[in-house]
Structures are given as structure tokens and as C-alpha cells.
């Protein structure tokens, strides 16, 4: 940020009164331009048939990570809720209709100022199709997932947590948990406190 | 937003190519200025003594809702995680040291472009004190809470959900759940899908 978006005067990076960190401040009109993390919201769409569980993934048609595989997800927009964002991104990127279940993962990525959240979901039909941001959309069993070609650590962590929960539930019963993780650069994973 | 923060040229509100909603776009330097929801993160600090549960609340010394009571919470900053934000806000507003437990509530407030999240927490000692944004900080039992003077619906919902969970756990056992809610204007509450 170089100029005030309200009056076009050059901004200064200073600590405002009663604050404790530098902000972009306009000394002409007084506006303080706060910058805060953004939310990336997506879904983990599950298709179960003949006892076989498969997950819908999208191959990215855009940078960053062009050609790598991701769960459908994207930046949450103003005027929508987290669940509306998950439904919208899943339809935009994968043409897929889903039923949402609970929030499954919440992953902090502080070095890029992002929080990623994924909802567990049931894919409602097989009429999915790649949107403009995807090269390809396909269903994968746990063994088929291209584990070495996953676009983002938050997606890999969410997929691994899902299959770990699934194995536990199939063996012992119980339910899916909320998985939280902090992903720091360089790739240092730390557990968040959890219930 | 009236001017480009990169080059000071006036911005236009137009739908960019490959997009589906209006953005502030600079036709001089080409920058698209995305605007996204912000996260407000806080804690629900619990003090238990002789079997009595009390919650730490702050009386707001700033607008909006000056003089009303809130859980310690505030805007998440860049370069921090959700748990770091909860710890920081609790210390800044209430001078309180806490141990965080799981994420307890996630509340969408789409008409103000916010998502509020509260972590359940244990207050570690009684050396709390009002920060610059609080007039007063105090502990309240469920009966003592100033229910008619709570600053925000997200705080009221989080407090009510906590005491409902507590009553259920004391009666039947079990554990705290994640509570999600969409709070729309005018005050139309809708349940989010939940696990």
C-alpha cells in the first residue's frame, strides 16, 4: 500500500495512538488502513458407493500451484457465510453439488495471512465438471490420491486427517473431530490446542 | 474505496474478466482490490472455585457498544494464528492469562463482513485488570451475567451455548461441542450445518 484509498495522499507506516503495531496511516485525511488475514474456505466432498469412499479433487488451472491437485476452496467473499462460501467454491471450481456437514479442519497459515477451513460434505451426484479455475475434476480413493502432487499443505493435512478419522470410526465407532493445525514457513507443523 | 492504493488513480467498480462480482479495479495500473471478511477472535475464560463456575467479561470502553459487556475479543492481525489472536486479545482487553482449549463457537455475521470465533479457556489466576479498551473486567456466574447488556449477539450466543453445554455435561457427561451460527440482520438466526 502506497496511497490512501480514500484521498490519494501517500500513506506512512506508523504506530497510531493507542495502538501497538505499525499501520498504513494517511496524514492528510486520518484514515488508518488496517490489514487483516483472509479466510480460504472449501469442502471435502465424499462419494460412497459399494462401501468404497472416494474424494473429489480439482487439478488447478491457475497459479499458484498450476497443475497440482486441491480440494475445492477459495477466498471467502463479503456478504456471505462460511458455509455459503464452501458451497459456492465447490460449485465454481468443480461444478459439484454437495450437502455440507460439520467444519472438519481449521488451519492457520500465518506467513501468508490466511486461515483455511474445510467442511466435510457429501457429493450429491456425479454431474461434476471442471470450472474455469480447474483443468480436471476427479474422484480418488485414499490409495489413488496423488499425494505427491497436492497443491497446498492445508489440503494434504485435511485429507490425511479425514482418512485417519475414517479408519478410527470404522474400527471403533465415534465421530469426526475438528482438526486444527498451524502451518508455518518453512513447513513447521505445530498442534493447536484442541478440545 | 475511491483511489488505487498502489498508484493513486481513481478506481472503478467493475466485474473483472473471469470474475463474477464487482471489484474496485484500477484502470491505470490494473490492480484489482479484493475486499474480504475479517475475523474477530476471542476467548471464553472460565474460573472454577469451590464448584462454582464464573466467566470473565469486559465492559467496553470504546464504540461500538460503549459500556456494554463482552467476552475479550478483537480483530485477528496479520502474521498471527487464531489461538495467538485469542491469547493476545484476552491479555490486551482484560490483562488476563489463560490456557486455551478447543474452538468453541464460530459465528458468521455476513452483513458486517465478519466471522467471530471464541475459544474455551481456563483463567490461570485472578490478576486480571482492564486494558485501554475496557472500563472494567469482572467474573460472573450464569445468574450474575448482565444478559440485557451484552455488547454483541455473537457473545450472547457463545455464553448461552457454554452454559447449555455445561448443564448437559454435568447431567449426562460428554464434552463441549463446536457451536456454529449465522447471525443475520435484522437478527434472524439460522443454524449452520453441524457435525
Short mmCIF file of C-alpha atoms in Angstrom, two decimals:
data_model
loop_
_atom_site.label_atom_id
_atom_site.label_comp_id
_atom_site.label_asym_id
_atom_site.label_seq_id
_atom_site.Cartn_x
_atom_site.Cartn_y
_atom_site.Cartn_z
CA UNK A 1 0.00 0.00 0.00
CA UNK A 2 1.45 3.35 -1.13
CA UNK A 3 -1.50 5.77 -1.30
CA UNK A 4 -4.63 6.40 0.78
CA UNK A 5 -7.63 4.71 -0.87
CA UNK A 6 -9.89 7.50 0.47
CA UNK A 7 -7.97 10.66 -0.55
CA UNK A 8 -4.97 9.50 -2.71
CA UNK A 9 -2.40 11.11 -0.37
CA UNK A 10 0.78 8.99 0.21
CA UNK A 11 0.45 6.83 3.35
CA UNK A 12 3.03 6.42 6.14
CA UNK A 13 3.76 3.24 8.10
CA UNK A 14 3.47 4.39 11.72
CA UNK A 15 2.09 3.14 15.05
CA UNK A 16 -1.18 5.05 15.63
CA UNK A 17 -2.01 6.44 19.11
CA UNK A 18 -3.48 3.71 21.40
CA UNK A 19 -2.15 1.01 19.08
CA UNK A 20 0.90 -1.24 19.36
CA UNK A 21 1.82 -2.08 15.78
CA UNK A 22 2.62 -0.18 12.57
CA UNK A 23 -0.32 0.59 10.26
CA UNK A 24 -0.60 2.41 6.95
CA UNK A 25 -1.92 5.81 8.06
CA UNK A 26 -2.97 8.78 5.93
CA UNK A 27 -1.71 12.01 7.48
CA UNK A 28 -3.99 14.05 5.21
CA UNK A 29 -7.42 12.55 5.99
CA UNK A 30 -6.52 10.50 9.11
CA UNK A 31 -7.67 7.12 7.80
CA UNK A 32 -5.94 4.11 9.34
CA UNK A 33 -5.74 1.28 6.79
CA UNK A 34 -5.89 -1.99 8.74
CA UNK A 35 -4.73 -5.17 7.01
CA UNK A 36 -6.02 -8.47 8.34
CA UNK A 37 -5.87 -12.18 7.47
CA UNK A 38 -8.20 -13.65 4.87
CA UNK A 39 -10.23 -16.84 5.01
CA UNK A 40 -9.95 -19.57 2.40
CA UNK A 41 -12.99 -21.84 2.65
CA UNK A 42 -13.56 -25.18 0.97
CA UNK A 43 -15.13 -28.59 1.19
CA UNK A 44 -14.10 -32.23 1.35
CA UNK A 45 -16.71 -33.84 -0.95
CA UNK A 46 -17.17 -37.56 -0.25
CA UNK A 47 -18.76 -40.08 -2.66
CA UNK A 48 -19.53 -43.51 -1.19
CA UNK A 49 -20.55 -46.38 -3.48
CA UNK A 50 -20.48 -50.12 -2.73
CA UNK A 51 -18.64 -49.37 0.52
CA UNK A 52 -15.86 -47.55 -1.32
CA UNK A 53 -15.08 -43.97 -0.26
CA UNK A 54 -13.79 -41.51 -2.85
CA UNK A 55 -12.94 -37.79 -2.55
CA UNK A 56 -13.45 -35.12 -5.22
CA UNK A 57 -10.28 -33.23 -6.13
CA UNK A 58 -9.60 -30.43 -8.64
CA UNK A 59 -6.45 -30.02 -10.73
CA UNK A 60 -5.58 -26.30 -10.62
CA UNK A 61 -5.76 -24.29 -13.86
CA UNK A 62 -4.34 -21.17 -12.16
CA UNK A 63 -1.25 -20.08 -10.26
CA UNK A 64 -0.10 -20.60 -7.60
CA UNK A 65 0.42 -24.36 -7.95
CA UNK A 66 -0.87 -24.71 -11.52
CA UNK A 67 -1.35 -28.42 -12.34
CA UNK A 68 -1.41 -29.56 -8.71
CA UNK A 69 -4.44 -31.14 -7.02
CA UNK A 70 -6.60 -29.44 -4.40
CA UNK A 71 -9.88 -29.72 -2.59
CA UNK A 72 -12.35 -27.14 -3.95
CA UNK A 73 -11.71 -23.92 -1.96
CA UNK A 74 -11.22 -20.20 -2.36
CA UNK A 75 -11.35 -16.81 -0.70
CA UNK A 76 -14.50 -16.10 1.30
CA UNK A 77 -16.38 -13.06 -0.06
CA UNK A 78 -18.07 -10.19 1.75
CA UNK A 79 -21.80 -10.71 2.45
CA UNK A 80 -21.57 -14.49 2.64
CA UNK A 81 -21.20 -17.05 5.43
CA UNK A 82 -18.50 -19.72 5.72
CA UNK A 83 -20.94 -22.44 4.61
CA UNK A 84 -22.16 -20.34 1.67
CA UNK A 85 -18.50 -19.86 0.67
CA UNK A 86 -17.85 -23.63 0.81
CA UNK A 87 -20.92 -24.37 -1.35
CA UNK A 88 -20.08 -21.61 -3.85
CA UNK A 89 -16.41 -22.55 -4.27
CA UNK A 90 -17.30 -26.23 -4.71
CA UNK A 91 -19.75 -25.34 -7.45
CA UNK A 92 -17.44 -22.80 -9.14
CA UNK A 93 -14.33 -24.98 -9.21
CA UNK A 94 -15.83 -28.45 -9.58
CA UNK A 95 -19.41 -27.87 -10.81
CA UNK A 96 -20.39 -30.06 -7.88
CA UNK A 97 -23.49 -30.03 -5.72
CA UNK A 98 -22.86 -31.09 -2.12
CA UNK A 99 -24.56 -31.42 1.25
CA UNK A 100 -22.41 -29.84 3.95
CA UNK A 101 -21.72 -31.47 7.31
CA UNK A 102 -19.60 -30.06 10.14
CA UNK A 103 -16.49 -27.93 9.99
CA UNK A 104 -13.71 -30.50 9.66
CA UNK A 105 -10.43 -28.56 9.64
CA UNK A 106 -9.16 -25.10 10.57
CA UNK A 107 -5.59 -24.41 9.53
CA UNK A 108 -3.61 -21.26 10.24
CA UNK A 109 -1.06 -20.18 7.64
CA UNK A 110 0.25 -17.05 9.36
CA UNK A 111 3.13 -16.26 6.96
CA UNK A 112 0.63 -15.70 4.14
CA UNK A 113 -2.00 -14.11 6.43
CA UNK A 114 -4.58 -16.82 5.79
CA UNK A 115 -6.87 -19.17 7.72
CA UNK A 116 -8.09 -22.19 5.74
CA UNK A 117 -11.28 -24.03 6.71
CA UNK A 118 -12.75 -27.17 5.16
CA UNK A 119 -16.24 -28.58 5.68
CA UNK A 120 -16.92 -32.30 5.38
CA UNK A 121 -19.51 -32.84 2.63
CA UNK A 122 -21.45 -35.47 0.72
CA UNK A 123 -21.34 -35.25 -3.06
CA UNK A 124 -24.98 -35.36 -4.23
CA UNK A 125 -24.47 -36.68 -7.77
CA UNK A 126 -21.75 -37.39 -10.34
CA UNK A 127 -22.59 -34.45 -12.61
CA UNK A 128 -19.46 -32.52 -11.71
CA UNK A 129 -17.28 -30.72 -14.24
CA UNK A 130 -14.15 -28.57 -14.17
CA UNK A 131 -14.84 -24.85 -13.71
CA UNK A 132 -12.66 -22.12 -15.22
CA UNK A 133 -10.08 -22.44 -12.42
CA UNK A 134 -9.72 -26.23 -12.81
CA UNK A 135 -8.09 -28.33 -15.56
CA UNK A 136 -9.79 -31.51 -14.41
CA UNK A 137 -12.01 -32.81 -11.58
CA UNK A 138 -11.96 -36.44 -10.45
CA UNK A 139 -12.79 -38.86 -7.63
CA UNK A 140 -9.97 -40.63 -5.79
CA UNK A 141 -9.80 -43.42 -3.22
CA UNK A 142 -7.21 -42.97 -0.45
CA UNK A 143 -4.69 -45.06 -2.43
CA UNK A 144 -5.37 -43.21 -5.69
CA UNK A 145 -4.89 -39.69 -4.29
CA UNK A 146 -1.83 -38.03 -5.93
CA UNK A 147 -0.21 -37.44 -2.53
CA UNK A 148 2.99 -36.00 -4.07
CA UNK A 149 1.07 -33.56 -6.25
CA UNK A 150 -1.18 -31.90 -3.67
CA UNK A 151 -1.25 -28.12 -4.12
CA UNK A 152 -1.14 -26.92 -0.50
CA UNK A 153 -0.12 -28.38 2.90
CA UNK A 154 -3.55 -27.43 4.30
CA UNK A 155 -5.23 -29.71 1.72
CA UNK A 156 -2.83 -32.60 2.40
CA UNK A 157 -3.35 -32.25 6.14
CA UNK A 158 -7.15 -32.18 5.74
CA UNK A 159 -7.15 -35.30 3.52
CA UNK A 160 -4.86 -37.23 5.88
CA UNK A 161 -6.97 -36.25 8.90
CA UNK A 162 -10.12 -37.39 7.10
CA UNK A 163 -8.76 -40.86 6.31
CA UNK A 164 -7.35 -41.19 9.84
CA UNK A 165 -10.77 -40.32 11.32
CA UNK A 166 -12.48 -42.69 8.87
CA UNK A 167 -10.21 -45.61 9.86
CA UNK A 168 -10.82 -44.90 13.56
CA UNK A 169 -14.60 -44.64 13.08
CA UNK A 170 -14.73 -47.86 11.00
CA UNK A 171 -12.76 -49.65 13.74
CA UNK A 172 -14.08 -48.17 16.98
CA UNK A 173 -17.11 -46.06 16.06
CA UNK A 174 -17.33 -42.45 17.20
CA UNK A 175 -17.49 -39.35 15.07
CA UNK A 176 -15.38 -36.93 13.05
CA UNK A 177 -13.36 -34.39 15.05
CA UNK A 178 -12.41 -30.80 14.24
CA UNK A 179 -8.76 -30.80 13.19
CA UNK A 180 -6.72 -27.66 13.83
CA UNK A 181 -3.14 -27.10 12.77
CA UNK A 182 -0.70 -24.22 12.38
CA UNK A 183 1.38 -24.43 9.24
CA UNK A 184 4.45 -22.24 9.44
CA UNK A 185 7.19 -21.46 6.96
CA UNK A 186 9.37 -23.41 6.40
CA UNK A 187 6.86 -26.26 6.81
CA UNK A 188 6.98 -26.45 10.60
CA UNK A 189 3.70 -28.01 11.77
CA UNK A 190 2.51 -27.26 15.31
CA UNK A 191 -0.59 -28.58 17.02
CA UNK A 192 -3.15 -26.01 18.13
CA UNK A 193 -4.89 -26.60 21.45
CA UNK A 194 -7.92 -28.75 20.81
CA UNK A 195 -10.99 -29.81 22.74
CA UNK B 1 -12.50 2.86 -1.62
CA UNK B 2 -12.03 5.78 -4.04
CA UNK B 3 -8.39 5.66 -5.16
CA UNK B 4 -5.90 2.91 -6.04
CA UNK B 5 -3.61 2.24 -3.07
CA UNK B 6 -0.78 1.35 -5.48
CA UNK B 7 -0.83 4.32 -7.92
CA UNK B 8 -3.42 6.86 -6.56
CA UNK B 9 -5.55 6.75 -9.75
CA UNK B 10 -9.36 6.76 -9.14
CA UNK B 11 -10.76 3.20 -9.02
CA UNK B 12 -13.86 1.89 -10.85
CA UNK B 13 -16.34 -0.67 -9.55
CA UNK B 14 -16.46 -3.25 -12.37
CA UNK B 15 -16.61 -7.03 -12.82
CA UNK B 16 -13.10 -8.10 -13.87
CA UNK B 17 -12.64 -10.67 -16.68
CA UNK B 18 -13.07 -14.28 -15.38
CA UNK B 19 -14.82 -12.95 -12.27
CA UNK B 20 -18.49 -12.82 -11.36
CA UNK B 21 -18.81 -9.88 -8.97
CA UNK B 22 -17.89 -6.17 -8.95
CA UNK B 23 -14.45 -5.26 -7.59
CA UNK B 24 -12.62 -1.98 -7.19
CA UNK B 25 -10.29 -2.03 -10.21
CA UNK B 26 -7.57 0.46 -11.18
CA UNK B 27 -7.69 1.09 -14.90
CA UNK B 28 -4.28 2.79 -14.76
CA UNK B 29 -2.11 0.07 -13.13
CA UNK B 30 -4.53 -2.89 -13.43
CA UNK B 31 -4.64 -3.74 -9.71
CA UNK B 32 -7.83 -5.49 -8.55
CA UNK B 33 -8.60 -4.52 -4.94
CA UNK B 34 -10.35 -7.51 -3.35
CA UNK B 35 -12.29 -6.94 -0.12
CA UNK B 36 -12.92 -9.92 2.14
CA UNK B 37 -14.44 -10.67 5.54
CA UNK B 38 -12.41 -10.20 8.71
CA UNK B 39 -12.04 -12.50 11.68
CA UNK B 40 -12.82 -11.41 15.24
CA UNK B 41 -11.21 -13.86 17.67
CA UNK B 42 -11.73 -14.13 21.39
CA UNK B 43 -11.89 -16.37 24.41
CA UNK B 44 -14.38 -17.58 26.99
CA UNK B 45 -12.24 -17.50 30.17
CA UNK B 46 -13.60 -19.80 32.89
CA UNK B 47 -12.70 -19.60 36.59
CA UNK B 48 -13.86 -22.52 38.76
CA UNK B 49 -13.64 -22.32 42.53
CA UNK B 50 -15.47 -24.47 45.11
CA UNK B 51 -17.55 -25.95 42.29
CA UNK B 52 -18.74 -22.51 41.16
CA UNK B 53 -18.15 -21.56 37.51
CA UNK B 54 -17.59 -17.90 36.64
CA UNK B 55 -16.81 -16.24 33.29
CA UNK B 56 -14.58 -13.21 32.71
CA UNK B 57 -16.31 -10.35 30.90
CA UNK B 58 -15.08 -6.89 29.86
CA UNK B 59 -17.14 -3.67 29.88
CA UNK B 60 -16.33 -1.86 26.62
CA UNK B 61 -14.52 1.50 26.81
CA UNK B 62 -14.83 2.04 23.04
CA UNK B 63 -17.50 2.26 20.39
CA UNK B 64 -19.39 0.41 19.09
CA UNK B 65 -21.37 -0.63 22.16
CA UNK B 66 -19.52 1.55 24.71
CA UNK B 67 -20.49 0.48 28.23
CA UNK B 68 -21.83 -2.95 27.20
CA UNK B 69 -20.28 -6.25 28.28
CA UNK B 70 -18.31 -8.58 26.04
CA UNK B 71 -16.01 -11.57 26.08
CA UNK B 72 -12.42 -10.45 25.36
CA UNK B 73 -12.09 -10.46 21.53
CA UNK B 74 -10.81 -8.41 18.65
CA UNK B 75 -9.65 -8.38 15.04
CA UNK B 76 -7.09 -11.04 14.15
CA UNK B 77 -3.83 -9.50 12.90
CA UNK B 78 -1.57 -10.49 10.03
CA UNK B 79 1.28 -12.86 10.98
CA UNK B 80 -0.59 -14.48 13.86
CA UNK B 81 -2.70 -17.61 14.31
CA UNK B 82 -6.25 -17.81 15.63
CA UNK B 83 -5.02 -19.09 19.02
CA UNK B 84 -2.35 -16.38 19.22
CA UNK B 85 -5.08 -13.80 18.49
CA UNK B 86 -7.29 -15.20 21.28
CA UNK B 87 -4.43 -15.08 23.81
CA UNK B 88 -3.36 -11.56 22.73
CA UNK B 89 -6.86 -10.06 22.83
CA UNK B 90 -7.55 -11.61 26.23
CA UNK B 91 -4.37 -10.08 27.59
CA UNK B 92 -4.86 -6.69 25.90
CA UNK B 93 -8.50 -6.21 26.95
CA UNK B 94 -8.59 -8.00 30.30
CA UNK B 95 -4.92 -8.28 31.37
CA UNK B 96 -5.72 -11.96 31.79
CA UNK B 97 -3.54 -15.02 31.35
CA UNK B 98 -5.42 -18.07 30.09
CA UNK B 99 -4.91 -21.64 28.93
CA UNK B 100 -6.76 -22.24 25.68
CA UNK B 101 -8.87 -25.32 24.99
CA UNK B 102 -10.81 -26.10 21.80
CA UNK B 103 -12.55 -23.76 19.41
CA UNK B 104 -16.00 -23.37 20.98
CA UNK B 105 -18.02 -21.15 18.64
CA UNK B 106 -17.87 -19.91 15.05
CA UNK B 107 -20.43 -17.26 14.17
CA UNK B 108 -20.97 -15.70 10.78
CA UNK B 109 -22.09 -12.07 10.71
CA UNK B 110 -22.30 -11.58 6.93
CA UNK B 111 -23.89 -8.10 6.91
CA UNK B 112 -20.78 -6.67 8.61
CA UNK B 113 -18.38 -8.98 6.73
CA UNK B 114 -17.14 -10.69 9.87
CA UNK B 115 -16.63 -14.18 11.27
CA UNK B 116 -16.37 -14.38 15.06
CA UNK B 117 -14.62 -17.28 16.79
CA UNK B 118 -14.31 -17.97 20.52
CA UNK B 119 -12.01 -20.46 22.23
CA UNK B 120 -12.94 -22.04 25.53
CA UNK B 121 -10.25 -21.17 28.09
CA UNK B 122 -9.22 -21.57 31.72
CA UNK B 123 -8.30 -18.38 33.56
CA UNK B 124 -4.90 -19.05 35.16
CA UNK B 125 -5.03 -16.54 38.04
CA UNK B 126 -7.08 -13.61 39.35
CA UNK B 127 -4.53 -10.92 38.42
CA UNK B 128 -6.66 -9.51 35.61
CA UNK B 129 -7.16 -5.78 35.00
CA UNK B 130 -9.00 -3.61 32.47
CA UNK B 131 -6.91 -2.75 29.39
CA UNK B 132 -7.25 0.54 27.49
CA UNK B 133 -10.33 -0.74 25.61
CA UNK B 134 -12.17 -1.85 28.78
CA UNK B 135 -13.81 0.19 31.55
CA UNK B 136 -13.98 -2.77 33.90
CA UNK B 137 -13.30 -6.53 33.96
CA UNK B 138 -15.15 -8.91 36.25
CA UNK B 139 -16.17 -12.53 36.86
CA UNK B 140 -19.83 -13.54 36.59
CA UNK B 141 -21.80 -16.67 37.41
CA UNK B 142 -24.51 -17.61 34.89
CA UNK B 143 -27.12 -15.81 37.06
CA UNK B 144 -24.96 -12.71 37.50
CA UNK B 145 -24.20 -12.17 33.79
CA UNK B 146 -25.75 -8.87 32.61
CA UNK B 147 -27.73 -10.65 29.88
CA UNK B 148 -29.53 -7.46 28.80
CA UNK B 149 -26.29 -5.52 28.48
CA UNK B 150 -24.25 -7.86 26.29
CA UNK B 151 -22.46 -5.96 23.52
CA UNK B 152 -22.91 -8.34 20.56
CA UNK B 153 -25.25 -11.24 19.63
CA UNK B 154 -22.20 -13.45 18.95
CA UNK B 155 -21.12 -13.02 22.58
CA UNK B 156 -24.60 -13.74 23.95
CA UNK B 157 -24.90 -16.84 21.78
CA UNK B 158 -21.47 -18.10 22.86
CA UNK B 159 -22.26 -17.59 26.56
CA UNK B 160 -25.67 -19.31 26.28
CA UNK B 161 -24.14 -22.24 24.37
CA UNK B 162 -21.46 -22.62 27.03
CA UNK B 163 -23.94 -22.83 29.92
CA UNK B 164 -26.16 -25.22 27.92
CA UNK B 165 -23.17 -27.50 27.25
CA UNK B 166 -22.10 -27.24 30.89
CA UNK B 167 -25.56 -28.26 32.14
CA UNK B 168 -25.63 -31.21 29.72
CA UNK B 169 -22.10 -32.34 30.69
CA UNK B 170 -22.88 -32.06 34.44
CA UNK B 171 -26.03 -34.16 33.92
CA UNK B 172 -25.03 -36.72 31.27
CA UNK B 173 -21.26 -36.41 30.83
CA UNK B 174 -19.80 -35.92 27.37
CA UNK B 175 -17.82 -32.99 26.07
CA UNK B 176 -18.12 -29.47 24.71
CA UNK B 177 -19.27 -29.16 21.08
CA UNK B 178 -18.37 -26.62 18.41
CA UNK B 179 -21.29 -24.20 18.09
CA UNK B 180 -21.89 -22.55 14.74
CA UNK B 181 -24.49 -19.93 13.97
CA UNK B 182 -25.28 -17.39 11.29
CA UNK B 183 -26.43 -14.06 12.66
CA UNK B 184 -28.23 -12.03 10.01
CA UNK B 185 -29.69 -8.54 10.04
CA UNK B 186 -32.31 -7.99 11.33
CA UNK B 187 -31.46 -10.59 13.98
CA UNK B 188 -32.55 -13.66 12.03
CA UNK B 189 -30.65 -16.64 13.49
CA UNK B 190 -30.13 -19.65 11.23
CA UNK B 191 -28.40 -22.89 12.16
CA UNK B 192 -25.33 -23.80 10.16
CA UNK B 193 -24.87 -27.46 9.22
CA UNK B 194 -23.07 -29.15 12.06
CA UNK B 195 -21.33 -32.48 12.58
#
